[in-house]
Amino acid sequence: MSQQGYVAAPPYSQAQAGMGGYSTGFGNPPPQSHYGYGSPPQGYSAPPTGVLKPPSSSPSGMPPPPVSTHYGSNIQQNGAHPHSFPPPVASAPSMSPYGQPPQGAFHSMAQTPPPTQQLTNQMSAMNIGGYGQRPMQGPQSPTSSAAPQYQTSPPPTMGHQPLSPPGPQPPTLGSPPPMATMGSMAGPPMGMSGPPGPGVQQPPMGPQGYPQQPGSPIAGPYGAQMAGPQMAGPQMAGPQSGAFPGGFPGGPAQMAGPPQKKLDPDSIPSTTQMIEDDQTKRGGQVYVTNIRGQVPPLVTTDFTVQDQGNASPRFMRCTTYSFPCTADLAKQCKVPLATIIKPFAIVPKNETPLYIVNHGEAGPIRCNRCKAYMCPYMQFIDGGRRYQCGFCSCINEVPVQYFQHLDHMGRRMDMYERPELSLGSYEFIATLDYCKNNKPPNPPAYIFMIDVSYNNIKSGLVKLICEELKTLLDRLPKEEGAETSAIKVGFVTYNKILHFYNVKSALAQPQMMVVSDVAEMFVPLLDGFLVNFQESRAVINNLLDQIPDMFADTNESETVFAPVIQAGSEALKAAECSGKLFIFHSSIPTAEAPGKLKNRDDRKLVGTEKEKTLFQPQRGVYEQLTKDCVAQGCCVDLFLFPNQFVDIATMGDVPSHTGGSIYKYSNFQMEVNGQQFLSDLRKDVEKSIGFDAIMRVRTGTGFRATDFFGAIYMNNTTDVEMAAVDCDKAVTVEFKHDDTLSEESGAVMQCALLYTTIGGQRRLRIHNLSLNCSSQLSELYKSCETDALINFFAKSAYRAMLNQPMKTVREILVNQTAHMLACYRKNCASPSAASQLILPDAMKVFPVYMNSLLKTPALVGSTELSTDDRAFHRLLVNSMGVEETQVLLYPRLIPLHTMDVSSEAIPTPVRCSEERLSESGMFLLENGLSMFLWLGQACPPDLIQNLFNVPSLGHLSSEGTSLPVLDNAHSRKIHSIISSISQRRASSMKLLIVKQKDRSELFSVSTWLRTRVFTEARPTWTSCATSICFGPDTRVVLLIED
Amino acid sequence: MTTYQEFIQQNEDRDGIRCSWNLWPSSRLEATRLVVPVSCLYTPLKERPDLPPVQYEPVLCSRANCKAVLNPLCQVDFRAKIWACNFCFQRNSFPPSYAGISEVNQPAELMPQFSTIEYIVQRGPPTPLIFLYVVDTCLEEEDLQALKESLQMSLSLLPPNALVGLITFGRMVQIHELSCEGIAKSYVFRGTKELTPKQIQEMLGLMKPATSGQQGKPLAPHDAAASCRFLQPVQAVDMNLTDLLGELQRDPWPVPQGKRPLRSTGIALSIAIGLLEGTFPNTGARVMLFTGGPPTQGPGMVVGDELKTPIRSWHDIQKDNARHLKKATKYYEALANRAAVNGHSVDIYACALDQTGLLEMKPLSNLTGGHIVMGDSFNTSLFKQTFQRVFSKDYNGEFRMAFGGTLEVKTSRELKVSGAIGPCVSLNNKGPCVSDNEMGVGGTCQWKICSLTPATTLALYFEVVNQHNAPIPQGGRGAIQFVTQYQHSNTQRRIRVTTVARNWADAQSQIQHIETSFDQEASAVLMARLGVFRAESEEGPDVLRWLDRQLIRLCQKFGQFNKDDPNSFRLSESLSLYPQFMFHLRRSPFLQVFNNSPDESSYYRHHFVRQDLTQSLIMVQPILYSYSFYGPPEPVLLDSSSILPDRILLMDTFFQLVIYHGETIAQWRKAGYQEMAEYENFKQLLQAPLDDAQEILQTRFPMPRYIDTEHGGSQARFLLSKVNPSQTHNNLYAWGQESGAPILTDDVSLQVFMDHLKKLAVSSSA
């Protein structure tokens, strides 16, 4: 609820006040269900904001005032809606969406509130999401703080309702306390919304229940919205008290009507608030995966997972945890059914690492028909002699050696002794049948391929790499418990010809072998190319010392590229192992060789039908290369150091199909990018990874995986091939119905990943996940996961842009968003004014993300952006997991001027909006790819002094400033913030220091900032706004202007 | 008057020439009736310690299509300072530098004793010799080790300023850069992909000027030597190269069971030749290929890598079953021609127990004057010493090798040149003295001989074109001038000019004279070369038949006999040995492939067509010496009757040196009598052939296979297969057991052969 905080933010005081009043008063009820923003607008406007459009618009202005005006209209529109509830309580109207439930809830709510104010408050916050947030926002405006509480209280009520429905669920969630935290989460409310109807009546638990529910859905936000409106109402009300009901409408009216130009950013559901609420509610807790279809905490929340039969959300995260039962329903709501699988996601130290199961020589036990692996979803019957596959329902014999008696519950006695019967994720030892040519695999190899053409020599990069490798190679990943890494290393340098090195330990000095036949690449040596670093250390160091000198006076500026990859792949082939190529490349490969590229960067194409061609890789050579690499288990990591166009769309083709990563350091300069590059390189070398992987996602009957997105290669429609897959790579899998799902059996899926470990063992990693099914759309909406959704949308849009005009892609995104929300409104929300924006709590910030997605470099279609940057971005996102897309689309904006140097924690981020930047402030902005330190013009000099050791901002040189390490609290603090942020991210981020109104802010950075970082930037939201309105025919129109 | 014997000897010593006839029939018709053509064996670089080269340029006839060199046969008008060319009769004035010429002050080239003279000419900067080692690494460890040592040793034998390069090959081909410090650098090529010379040069970065020109960067002009990192002066890189060779490893690619190692000989050679082509065209260079097996992949492959498919045999070839033969031969021929055009020669040192594809690769050496050495292993003294001997030096301390030679032949009007047989290629220069009637490599009066040694001997065949109705005046002489330009091993350019003349004789009136002028040794070799040349392209039986017919015709022409009375048949002394040579030639491995692999045949033929007369004769009819207590060592008949129990025999076939201990001797030796002081004489007897053999071994190139065997020893077959099987199991009892050893063979003996010959010669129907 509170989550909606967004709402809160703006109107704070008002809202809060309002909220307080309302919520408490009425309530909550309304909130949950919808989030109907629309309604909220007014009162809520704030809360609702989240919701979105309408609210925002209306509210934006100060809700109150406008409201009045709107009133009239509102009334009309909402009229109906409000009525249902409203009559009773102002809040009621908002409830309307929930309609029935709400009311019930109300009551309950009402009751609850009394309990404890604080709790209630929290609760309320929960419910409203928005509210909660508000409180949060409170921070922004101290005054608000009080208010929030109020609001909170109301929400609780809301919560109650939801609870009831969830009733069942609650138990699990159970603890009321969580509620509190939950409260923050919109979650509960959601739950509410869905369940509300029923639940509503079970007011009792109210608060507690809520929390739990929250867990489930996002009710919170809704609630919030609801509340919001109400809240707003109050404020608004203030002005036009009577209006309540009307109030809402009013809001909408504004929205709907001739949209006002101004949208109060604060009226937009606050993402930061939502994140914070979730963190508050569920952070630090243990998330037990024993329940089918439960919605996990947000990716931004720190929580501990206890695997009890479903894969950790770190491994698999779904767009919704409740699938619609029928294809029709799915079609109707258009909410994509997808899961984002990060098979090698890092498991925090405090969680149990995956167990390894060995089923002996016969190999893992699998269903005879669908080949699913033994997992908790297999039902043992017939006294344990047979089992029924949870996926295809086939009845299989239990192998003799695997037989076990069943207990009185029909479970195997050894269930808890066998990970494959009790856990969501575990690994099998694969037998020779699972190995290439039935031979055990060799340990993988890392081949470092360094472009030694003029550019890289001149920039000092070659020397840098060589120096770094000397120490880095000591830190190659190794198998658990192994003394040294089994990974072999090899070295290649190249310009337009390739140089291989023999670094056999027996040699006194390395040997260089030049292959100039780039037309048909081959590996010139076998023995001595791939070696154990420890054994060949002396020769390798000798080599690394010599490389920079050997090419010191090169004037070769042409390079080849495809042959380099081919060489690596051939080398691995010759050595019969899988592995990874680290290619350090500087320029577009123009030398006469296969895969030669030409500069096809034509910005004139931007905005035309042909724009897509800029992102389509040049086919032919690279296509075949991809195939070869995948077949060989050869992953390609590309480090690019371009000074100009290099056709990343093409050069990135192989990496992006082989589970590789692409790093780009434009205009590389040692002083500026050196550290960032080294740190990327270190992470890349050290990170955990599996090779020669093949992934299969099996599902229960009724639906199946139809589409896959990621750094993968598909030879057929079911097998996902990855030359390698590391801890940062995620595959997004979309599901479609091919039959009806039943609510009882739910939807189960099993992701099986066959791969080779860094020690050269063949393993099968299994992730199982079970979801709910429902014939109620409200359930679905309640169980949605916005972060996962946006991940899916980003990837699918980025794929679509290869085949469709950018405009079409954008339209599709907007339309689908609108459709999803409209469908919600139509089917799940209580009637409300047409102009009211009603958002499911779980999706209340979805439009914000969507807006942000539309403004990503790849999609934005600006001629100011380099084609390479756009292509790069496109490829990056392709393999991203939910966490990465989340922060990319909603960067963290951390105020530093107010930080408490004595606290360990990172200061709470504020909403990522340009208007949050205050002249007297200092902010750190981070999106997972870059980090900006923004210095306001009136930044406190003592802070500057502490951080930069110069007396004032004016003394900072405008370019290339770095952040010195100084011995004072501020400096230490900021460095610790930066490093703790960096640790979380897959790639290291270059820190850019930006002074307000500086030239660099405008150019070097601002394109980025504007289009990418300040996704909520005022211009966007105020001047044109994202508005989702319902037209007369209840069609949703989502307008996003810029 | 000296005998012909002496005359011939004198001519050979002075001019390195042996003619089949020392009087030439004066008409074309008569010449053809002589059966053995007017021809000669010429050894262009015959060692002449007594002949100091002159330090000026030769004086040439000014007629454009003559350009003959001033020689002792020219008529000179000392007063007018004019000389008349004896080939085209053009009158030329002497160049200004000859102003002081007079009858008493003649330049060397006009003196009769300088019918062969050598000029040192200065043309352009001297170019160093180039040695490019092409080394197979698919060898057994032991072999490779031995080869590495030989190669390392050879570095000390090379002239210090010589350029040296190294290519190694196995599955891949590696060309090593020699001038680098700290890191051993090499360029690697796939062994299966044929590359054009241009591609090779591009890939080796030898086309720098072109590419950098494109980039608009000025490139300091530097000489080829500096730009080529692959060929470096020995003195600069011998340490490097020694280390490099020391670190050379066997080809690391695994060889699965039942497979041959993949050997990219074809590509290695193409890269070697491409490299030289691009960097040092028209400069003396030796590509030295050391290989331990047949090429098994890529262009030029001779056999697949499946061990179950054996390498082609003569049988396969006759049945047209040799899959790769034609293609490979064509490939190597093309390579050889490229090398030859640029004056580079290719040596093949093939050491393996099985065949190594010499049959296919032989054009490389045959066309470029390179050596072929065949041995069982690199770890044998045969190879080691032979290889050392490549770098042997003459009395002046200079290498016995010369490069980039061209031989031009000029003839007086009555003669035309039909062709040459030897380690040469045609330069396709159709001068006025070229006959349409080709024998050997014909259609030209100029040949390229990329590499020469003092022993290199060419057979040259001529046609008498004078018509019989245009008699040559009495005392007229026909003249031939051989002009050999070459790069001496000390890098000087030199020209050796040999001008010889023979009297014309009317065959009708002077047939006796002509007959006595017959050089049967030279003729035997010349005919043998023709036979071998044919054998290379024709089926064996046809060649034998052709040889037989020639022999019969010759006997008919010069024999004294009564028609149809074989017993009356007599040959004059000057022809008496000729049939015997032919008999042995028929049995020789040059024409018989039975019991020889195609590689062996190629090897034998290769040497046969390049050695001088003495060595060639040894090859045709091996020499057999006998050592016994009954007298000093003596040559004995190459006949089974010479094989006696109380003799030690030493047989020299050129390719083998066989010491054969007769039955009794062998028993004594076994009993160890030689160890006893009282049998010192026996010890000496045993030692004598060894010493003689040692003497032969000292000078022979390639080192012969040295075989010490005894009666009943398996290696005795080398002897038994060579001797005339006068005693066989068929006639053993008729001859009695006392004399000699029977040979188990169905081959005809010399007697039978002669009987048939006589019969056919006297037959009126033949």
PDB file of C-alpha atoms in Angstrom, chain A residues 629-734:
ATOM      1  CA  CYS A 629      31.488 -21.856 -31.117  1.00  0.00           C
ATOM      2  CA  VAL A 630      28.356 -23.178 -29.556  1.00  0.00           C
ATOM      3  CA  ALA A 631      29.072 -26.652 -30.802  1.00  0.00           C
ATOM      4  CA  GLN A 632      32.495 -26.482 -29.254  1.00  0.00           C
ATOM      5  CA  GLY A 633      31.413 -24.869 -26.021  1.00  0.00           C
ATOM      6  CA  CYS A 634      33.449 -21.833 -26.837  1.00  0.00           C
ATOM      7  CA  CYS A 635      32.193 -18.749 -25.070  1.00  0.00           C
ATOM      8  CA  VAL A 636      33.359 -15.391 -26.322  1.00  0.00           C
ATOM      9  CA  ASP A 637      33.837 -12.419 -24.064  1.00  0.00           C
ATOM     10  CA  LEU A 638      34.505  -9.266 -25.947  1.00  0.00           C
ATOM     11  CA  PHE A 639      36.271  -6.267 -24.478  1.00  0.00           C
ATOM     12  CA  LEU A 640      35.976  -3.438 -26.937  1.00  0.00           C
ATOM     13  CA  PHE A 641      38.047  -0.292 -26.933  1.00  0.00           C
ATOM     14  CA  PRO A 642      36.655   1.598 -29.868  1.00  0.00           C
ATOM     15  CA  ASN A 643      37.529   5.069 -30.973  1.00  0.00           C
ATOM     16  CA  GLN A 644      34.886   5.044 -33.595  1.00  0.00           C
ATOM     17  CA  PHE A 645      32.160   2.916 -35.052  1.00  0.00           C
ATOM     18  CA  VAL A 646      32.969  -0.765 -34.786  1.00  0.00           C
ATOM     19  CA  ASP A 647      29.651  -2.330 -35.699  1.00  0.00           C
ATOM     20  CA  ILE A 648      28.894  -3.786 -32.336  1.00  0.00           C
ATOM     21  CA  ALA A 649      25.732  -5.243 -33.722  1.00  0.00           C
ATOM     22  CA  THR A 650      27.831  -7.637 -35.719  1.00  0.00           C
ATOM     23  CA  MET A 651      30.854  -7.981 -33.517  1.00  0.00           C
ATOM     24  CA  GLY A 652      28.641  -8.705 -30.594  1.00  0.00           C
ATOM     25  CA  ASP A 653      26.784 -11.381 -32.433  1.00  0.00           C
ATOM     26  CA  VAL A 654      28.969 -14.257 -31.396  1.00  0.00           C
ATOM     27  CA  PRO A 655      29.391 -13.193 -27.779  1.00  0.00           C
ATOM     28  CA  SER A 656      25.693 -12.669 -27.479  1.00  0.00           C
ATOM     29  CA  HIS A 657      24.932 -16.170 -28.646  1.00  0.00           C
ATOM     30  CA  THR A 658      27.585 -17.996 -26.731  1.00  0.00           C
ATOM     31  CA  GLY A 659      26.830 -16.836 -23.240  1.00  0.00           C
ATOM     32  CA  GLY A 660      29.532 -14.252 -23.509  1.00  0.00           C
ATOM     33  CA  SER A 661      29.684 -10.710 -22.280  1.00  0.00           C
ATOM     34  CA  ILE A 662      30.522  -7.537 -24.089  1.00  0.00           C
ATOM     35  CA  TYR A 663      32.360  -4.714 -22.433  1.00  0.00           C
ATOM     36  CA  LYS A 664      32.890  -1.436 -24.107  1.00  0.00           C
ATOM     37  CA  TYR A 665      35.306   1.324 -23.232  1.00  0.00           C
ATOM     38  CA  SER A 666      34.954   4.052 -25.762  1.00  0.00           C
ATOM     39  CA  ASN A 667      38.008   6.171 -26.302  1.00  0.00           C
ATOM     40  CA  PHE A 668      39.925   4.159 -23.835  1.00  0.00           C
ATOM     41  CA  GLN A 669      42.403   6.060 -21.778  1.00  0.00           C
ATOM     42  CA  MET A 670      44.440   4.383 -19.127  1.00  0.00           C
ATOM     43  CA  GLU A 671      43.827   6.977 -16.478  1.00  0.00           C
ATOM     44  CA  VAL A 672      40.149   7.217 -17.122  1.00  0.00           C
ATOM     45  CA  ASN A 673      38.984   3.705 -17.896  1.00  0.00           C
ATOM     46  CA  GLY A 674      41.914   1.666 -16.771  1.00  0.00           C
ATOM     47  CA  GLN A 675      40.645   0.725 -13.382  1.00  0.00           C
ATOM     48  CA  GLN A 676      37.170   0.078 -14.598  1.00  0.00           C
ATOM     49  CA  PHE A 677      38.446  -2.218 -17.262  1.00  0.00           C
ATOM     50  CA  LEU A 678      40.724  -4.080 -14.923  1.00  0.00           C
ATOM     51  CA  SER A 679      38.002  -4.560 -12.464  1.00  0.00           C
ATOM     52  CA  ASP A 680      35.677  -5.839 -15.164  1.00  0.00           C
ATOM     53  CA  LEU A 681      38.347  -8.158 -16.360  1.00  0.00           C
ATOM     54  CA  ARG A 682      38.978  -9.495 -12.897  1.00  0.00           C
ATOM     55  CA  LYS A 683      35.334 -10.100 -12.292  1.00  0.00           C
ATOM     56  CA  ASP A 684      34.970 -11.710 -15.617  1.00  0.00           C
ATOM     57  CA  VAL A 685      37.868 -14.043 -15.124  1.00  0.00           C
ATOM     58  CA  GLU A 686      37.009 -14.956 -11.611  1.00  0.00           C
ATOM     59  CA  LYS A 687      33.322 -15.403 -11.851  1.00  0.00           C
ATOM     60  CA  SER A 688      31.718 -18.764 -11.543  1.00  0.00           C
ATOM     61  CA  ILE A 689      30.713 -20.256 -14.805  1.00  0.00           C
ATOM     62  CA  GLY A 690      29.668 -23.465 -16.479  1.00  0.00           C
ATOM     63  CA  PHE A 691      30.593 -24.531 -19.973  1.00  0.00           C
ATOM     64  CA  ASP A 692      29.176 -26.319 -22.927  1.00  0.00           C
ATOM     65  CA  ALA A 693      25.754 -26.012 -21.470  1.00  0.00           C
ATOM     66  CA  ILE A 694      22.473 -27.116 -22.781  1.00  0.00           C
ATOM     67  CA  MET A 695      19.315 -26.116 -21.043  1.00  0.00           C
ATOM     68  CA  ARG A 696      15.881 -27.521 -21.314  1.00  0.00           C
ATOM     69  CA  VAL A 697      12.799 -26.144 -19.682  1.00  0.00           C
ATOM     70  CA  ARG A 698      10.161 -28.783 -19.102  1.00  0.00           C
ATOM     71  CA  THR A 699       6.713 -27.888 -18.010  1.00  0.00           C
ATOM     72  CA  GLY A 700       3.645 -29.568 -16.775  1.00  0.00           C
ATOM     73  CA  THR A 701       0.969 -30.336 -19.297  1.00  0.00           C
ATOM     74  CA  GLY A 702      -1.100 -27.463 -20.527  1.00  0.00           C
ATOM     75  CA  PHE A 703       1.646 -25.026 -21.262  1.00  0.00           C
ATOM     76  CA  ARG A 704       5.107 -25.009 -22.605  1.00  0.00           C
ATOM     77  CA  ALA A 705       8.086 -22.839 -23.159  1.00  0.00           C
ATOM     78  CA  THR A 706       7.809 -21.181 -26.509  1.00  0.00           C
ATOM     79  CA  ASP A 707      10.353 -18.483 -26.639  1.00  0.00           C
ATOM     80  CA  PHE A 708      13.748 -17.879 -25.165  1.00  0.00           C
ATOM     81  CA  PHE A 709      15.726 -14.706 -24.765  1.00  0.00           C
ATOM     82  CA  GLY A 710      19.293 -14.449 -23.674  1.00  0.00           C
ATOM     83  CA  ALA A 711      22.877 -14.950 -24.721  1.00  0.00           C
ATOM     84  CA  ILE A 712      21.933 -18.285 -26.072  1.00  0.00           C
ATOM     85  CA  TYR A 713      21.769 -20.269 -29.232  1.00  0.00           C
ATOM     86  CA  MET A 714      18.832 -22.348 -30.356  1.00  0.00           C
ATOM     87  CA  ASN A 715      19.255 -25.117 -32.829  1.00  0.00           C
ATOM     88  CA  ASN A 716      15.735 -26.316 -32.384  1.00  0.00           C
ATOM     89  CA  THR A 717      12.766 -25.038 -30.525  1.00  0.00           C
ATOM     90  CA  THR A 718      13.436 -26.622 -27.180  1.00  0.00           C
ATOM     91  CA  ASP A 719      17.115 -26.885 -26.430  1.00  0.00           C
ATOM     92  CA  VAL A 720      18.796 -23.782 -25.209  1.00  0.00           C
ATOM     93  CA  GLU A 721      22.446 -24.048 -26.015  1.00  0.00           C
ATOM     94  CA  MET A 722      24.981 -21.947 -24.281  1.00  0.00           C
ATOM     95  CA  ALA A 723      28.663 -22.267 -24.897  1.00  0.00           C
ATOM     96  CA  ALA A 724      28.959 -21.047 -21.369  1.00  0.00           C
ATOM     97  CA  VAL A 725      26.732 -19.620 -18.745  1.00  0.00           C
ATOM     98  CA  ASP A 726      27.987 -17.579 -15.860  1.00  0.00           C
ATOM     99  CA  CYS A 727      26.504 -16.192 -12.701  1.00  0.00           C
ATOM    100  CA  ASP A 728      25.263 -13.049 -14.422  1.00  0.00           C
ATOM    101  CA  LYS A 729      23.562 -14.561 -17.395  1.00  0.00           C
ATOM    102  CA  ALA A 730      19.854 -14.959 -17.387  1.00  0.00           C
ATOM    103  CA  VAL A 731      17.571 -16.552 -19.879  1.00  0.00           C
ATOM    104  CA  THR A 732      14.073 -15.295 -20.173  1.00  0.00           C
ATOM    105  CA  VAL A 733      11.626 -17.965 -21.151  1.00  0.00           C
ATOM    106  CA  GLU A 734       8.142 -17.253 -22.330  1.00  0.00           C
TER     107      GLU A 734
END
